PDB file of C-alpha atoms in Angstrom:
ATOM      1  CA  MET A   1     163.457  95.921 124.466  1.00 91.00           C
ATOM      2  CA  LYS A   2     165.830  93.731 122.458  1.00 92.00           C
ATOM      3  CA  PHE A   3     164.012  90.609 123.647  1.00 94.00           C
ATOM      4  CA  ILE A   4     160.630  92.011 122.445  1.00 95.00           C
ATOM      5  CA  THR A   5     162.151  92.907 119.076  1.00 95.00           C
ATOM      6  CA  LEU A   6     163.584  89.397 118.753  1.00 95.00           C
ATOM      7  CA  LEU A   7     160.208  87.870 119.599  1.00 96.00           C
ATOM      8  CA  LEU A   8     158.437  90.045 117.077  1.00 96.00           C
ATOM      9  CA  ALA A   9     161.013  89.157 114.381  1.00 96.00           C
ATOM     10  CA  LEU A  10     160.605  85.426 115.153  1.00 96.00           C
ATOM     11  CA  LEU A  11     156.837  85.773 115.055  1.00 96.00           C
ATOM     12  CA  ILE A  12     156.954  87.507 111.660  1.00 96.00           C
ATOM     13  CA  ILE A  13     159.353  84.863 110.251  1.00 96.00           C
ATOM     14  CA  GLY A  14     157.195  82.090 111.630  1.00 94.00           C
ATOM     15  CA  LEU A  15     154.058  83.553 110.019  1.00 94.00           C
ATOM     16  CA  MET A  16     155.865  83.939 106.681  1.00 93.00           C
ATOM     17  CA  LEU A  17     157.100  80.339 106.848  1.00 92.00           C
ATOM     18  CA  TYR A  18     153.604  79.126 107.735  1.00 90.00           C
ATOM     19  CA  LYS A  19     152.102  80.931 104.749  1.00 89.00           C
ATOM     20  CA  GLN A  20     154.789  79.525 102.422  1.00 88.00           C
ATOM     21  CA  LEU A  21     154.327  75.941 103.657  1.00 87.00           C
ATOM     22  CA  GLU A  22     150.509  76.269 103.587  1.00 82.00           C
ATOM     23  CA  GLY A  23     150.635  76.754  99.808  1.00 75.00           C
ATOM     24  CA  LEU A  24     152.633  73.512  99.368  1.00 74.00           C
ATOM     25  CA  ASN A  25     149.869  71.286 100.767  1.00 69.00           C
ATOM     26  CA  HIS A  26     148.037  70.883  97.475  1.00 61.00           C
ATOM     27  CA  PRO A  27     146.811  67.388  96.590  1.00 61.00           C
ATOM     28  CA  VAL A  28     148.971  65.366  94.223  1.00 56.00           C
ATOM     29  CA  SER A  29     147.217  64.299  91.050  1.00 55.00           C
ATOM     30  CA  SER A  30     146.826  60.592  90.570  1.00 54.00           C
ATOM     31  CA  ALA A  31     147.563  58.687  87.410  1.00 53.00           C
ATOM     32  CA  SER A  32     143.899  58.697  86.446  1.00 51.00           C
ATOM     33  CA  ASP A  33     143.877  62.513  86.562  1.00 50.00           C
ATOM     34  CA  VAL A  34     146.845  62.654  84.209  1.00 49.00           C
ATOM     35  CA  THR A  35     145.267  60.300  81.691  1.00 47.00           C
ATOM     36  CA  THR A  36     142.006  62.212  81.596  1.00 45.00           C
ATOM     37  CA  THR A  37     143.643  65.599  81.088  1.00 51.00           C
ATOM     38  CA  ASN A  38     146.097  64.423  78.398  1.00 58.00           C
ATOM     39  CA  SER A  39     144.037  61.853  76.514  1.00 65.00           C
ATOM     40  CA  GLY A  40     146.112  62.135  73.350  1.00 74.00           C
ATOM     41  CA  VAL A  41     149.456  61.462  75.053  1.00 83.00           C
ATOM     42  CA  PRO A  42     150.430  57.835  75.372  1.00 84.00           C
ATOM     43  CA  LEU A  43     151.365  56.448  78.810  1.00 86.00           C
ATOM     44  CA  VAL A  44     154.964  55.403  79.363  1.00 86.00           C
ATOM     45  CA  PRO A  45     155.202  51.585  79.382  1.00 86.00           C
ATOM     46  CA  THR A  46     156.060  49.784  82.560  1.00 87.00           C
ATOM     47  CA  SER A  47     157.163  46.557  80.897  1.00 88.00           C
ATOM     48  CA  PRO A  48     159.534  45.956  77.997  1.00 89.00           C
ATOM     49  CA  LYS A  49     156.886  44.118  75.946  1.00 90.00           C
ATOM     50  CA  ASP A  50     154.832  47.332  75.664  1.00 89.00           C
ATOM     51  CA  LEU A  51     157.729  49.291  74.224  1.00 91.00           C
ATOM     52  CA  ASN A  52     156.868  48.670  70.571  1.00 91.00           C
ATOM     53  CA  THR A  53     153.274  49.803  71.114  1.00 91.00           C
ATOM     54  CA  PHE A  54     154.524  52.920  72.926  1.00 92.00           C
ATOM     55  CA  ALA A  55     156.939  53.720  70.069  1.00 92.00           C
ATOM     56  CA  SER A  56     154.177  53.438  67.482  1.00 92.00           C
ATOM     57  CA  GLN A  57     151.868  55.660  69.605  1.00 92.00           C
ATOM     58  CA  VAL A  58     154.606  58.299  69.986  1.00 92.00           C
ATOM     59  CA  ASN A  59     155.336  58.277  66.259  1.00 93.00           C
ATOM     60  CA  LYS A  60     151.638  58.684  65.495  1.00 93.00           C
ATOM     61  CA  LEU A  61     151.389  61.574  68.014  1.00 92.00           C
ATOM     62  CA  VAL A  62     154.388  63.322  66.521  1.00 93.00           C
ATOM     63  CA  THR A  63     153.091  62.908  62.966  1.00 93.00           C
ATOM     64  CA  ASP A  64     149.609  64.135  63.897  1.00 93.00           C
ATOM     65  CA  SER A  65     151.013  67.080  65.779  1.00 93.00           C
ATOM     66  CA  ALA A  66     153.231  68.086  62.857  1.00 93.00           C
ATOM     67  CA  ALA A  67     150.343  67.826  60.422  1.00 94.00           C
ATOM     68  CA  GLN A  68     148.155  69.906  62.741  1.00 94.00           C
ATOM     69  CA  GLN A  69     150.846  72.575  63.121  1.00 95.00           C
ATOM     70  CA  GLN A  70     151.400  72.656  59.369  1.00 95.00           C
ATOM     71  CA  ALA A  71     147.667  73.154  58.839  1.00 94.00           C
ATOM     72  CA  GLN A  72     147.570  75.990  61.345  1.00 94.00           C
ATOM     73  CA  ILE A  73     150.604  77.684  59.719  1.00 94.00           C
ATOM     74  CA  GLN A  74     149.047  77.316  56.283  1.00 94.00           C
ATOM     75  CA  GLN A  75     145.736  78.737  57.559  1.00 93.00           C
ATOM     76  CA  GLN A  76     147.552  81.738  59.103  1.00 92.00           C
ATOM     77  CA  LEU A  77     149.478  82.328  55.890  1.00 91.00           C
ATOM     78  CA  ASP A  78     146.283  82.153  53.827  1.00 89.00           C
ATOM     79  CA  GLU A  79     144.575  84.639  56.173  1.00 88.00           C
ATOM     80  CA  SER A  80     147.502  87.048  56.108  1.00 87.00           C
ATOM     81  CA  ASN A  81     147.765  86.843  52.294  1.00 83.00           C
ATOM     82  CA  GLY A  82     143.998  87.397  51.942  1.00 77.00           C
ATOM     83  CA  ASN A  83     144.178  90.490  54.087  1.00 67.00           C
ATOM     84  CA  LYS A  84     146.943  91.994  51.948  1.00 61.00           C
ATOM     85  CA  LYS A  85     145.091  91.538  48.662  1.00 54.00           C
ATOM     86  CA  GLN A  86     142.106  93.643  49.763  1.00 51.00           C
ATOM     87  CA  PRO A  87     143.492  97.269  49.808  1.00 49.00           C
TER      88      PRO A  87
END
């Protein structure tokens, strides 16, 4: 009886491990997939000569993102102020 219980426990553990490992077999995205999904993000340079270009691209991205966030905040403030004036 103990042997059957042990076999059942091992079978259940084996099935659980199989299900866990089955979920890990997803395909790894290639570099081309990353560039198409994040088109605005600059790629990290692989050579030192590209470092200045990368730095300027990052600075532009940060500046653009900050301006976009500021515009969204201002729009939300304008909408909330407009709703309060209508009572």
